[in-house]
Amino acid sequence: MNWIILIVAGLFEVGFTSCLGKAKETTGSEMYWWYVGFLVSLVVSMLLLMKATESLPMGTAYAVWTGIGAVGTVLIGIFVFKDPTTFWRLFFIVILIGSIIGLKVVSH
């Protein structure tokens, strides 16, 4: 169950980084709503990370959390913000996903 909590925490990390990106592109009240989304996502992500680390090793949980956030943020960047897609970016994203899976496999 704590692995599921950790994955959800990582997805909220993607949420708060994406909200920052959208806030940067907007102005006025819409910008403030993106900042509200950032704060809510940040708080939820941190609370879930804290919950997950009650039974998972801190180093493993943090690495997985940041890995999910990094992969998700790069994918959001590619699909939403039209960041460039190159062979090497995709290659290293696949390596990062493999590393996250590897940490799950070797953790007790």
C-alpha atoms as one frame of an Amber mdcrd trajectory, in Angstrom:
protein
   0.000   0.000   0.000   2.848   2.424   0.762   4.179   1.992  -2.775   0.826
   3.160  -4.135   0.904   6.139  -1.775   4.423   6.916  -2.979   3.378   6.752
  -6.637   0.461   9.108  -5.982   2.841  11.459  -4.140   5.095  11.436  -7.214
   2.140  12.263  -9.441   1.313  15.239  -7.235   4.942  16.319  -7.657   4.295
  16.352 -11.391   1.199  18.399 -10.624   3.018  21.096  -8.711   5.771  21.469
 -11.296   3.191  21.610 -14.089   1.233  24.274 -12.223   4.396  26.373 -12.014
   4.852  26.047 -15.766   1.264  27.089 -16.458   1.460  29.988 -13.989   4.486
  31.268 -15.871   2.431  31.370 -19.086  -0.599  33.196 -17.687  -1.454  36.522
 -16.079  -4.068  37.945 -13.749  -6.423  35.777 -11.757  -5.702  32.707 -13.885
  -2.058  32.867 -12.799  -3.108  32.932  -9.136  -5.293  29.850  -9.617  -2.276
  27.998 -11.012  -0.323  29.047  -7.915  -3.149  27.737  -5.721  -2.907  24.448
  -7.615   0.844  24.490  -7.016   0.420  24.941  -3.259  -2.281  22.278  -2.947
  -0.266  19.793  -5.007   2.878  20.568  -3.023   1.205  20.003   0.339  -0.512
  16.788  -0.766   2.706  15.467  -2.316   4.726  16.135   0.837   2.108  14.632
   3.148   1.898  11.486   1.033   5.691  11.242   0.876   5.819  11.491   4.670
   3.195   8.745   4.948   5.041   6.473   2.514   8.320   6.824   4.408   6.746
   5.382   7.547   7.453   1.898   6.193   9.737   2.434   3.193  13.426   3.344
   3.429  13.808   7.120   3.198  16.480   7.020   0.485  14.504   4.650  -1.714
  11.238   6.540  -1.236  12.852   9.878  -2.028  14.618   8.517  -5.119  11.396
   6.981  -6.437   9.398  10.129  -5.633  11.838  12.403  -7.447  12.143   9.913
 -10.309   8.386   9.825 -10.853   8.349  13.610 -10.673  11.213  13.944 -13.141
   9.779  11.494 -15.671   6.292  12.944 -15.383   7.506  16.511 -15.647   9.563
  15.762 -18.757   6.571  14.031 -20.360   4.270  16.946 -19.470   6.903  19.266
 -20.908   6.932  17.308 -24.153   3.172  16.908 -24.541   1.846  20.140 -22.976
   4.639  22.702 -23.196   6.028  21.442 -26.529   9.548  20.856 -25.201  11.876
  19.256 -27.761  11.846  15.483 -28.097  15.187  13.962 -28.972  16.507  10.441
 -28.970  18.787  11.140 -26.010  16.038  12.689 -23.874  13.825   9.667 -24.426
  16.754   7.291 -23.908  17.563   8.746 -20.500  13.897   8.857 -19.486  13.712
   5.114 -20.213  16.851   4.578 -18.106  15.291   6.591 -15.275  12.095   4.523
 -15.436  14.210   1.356 -15.327  16.025   2.694 -12.272  12.746   3.422 -10.483
  11.523  -0.106 -11.216  14.874  -1.497 -10.073  14.612   0.295  -6.735  11.142
  -1.172  -6.251  12.385  -4.671  -7.055  15.353  -4.597  -4.659  13.489  -2.912
  -1.774  11.990  -5.065   0.949
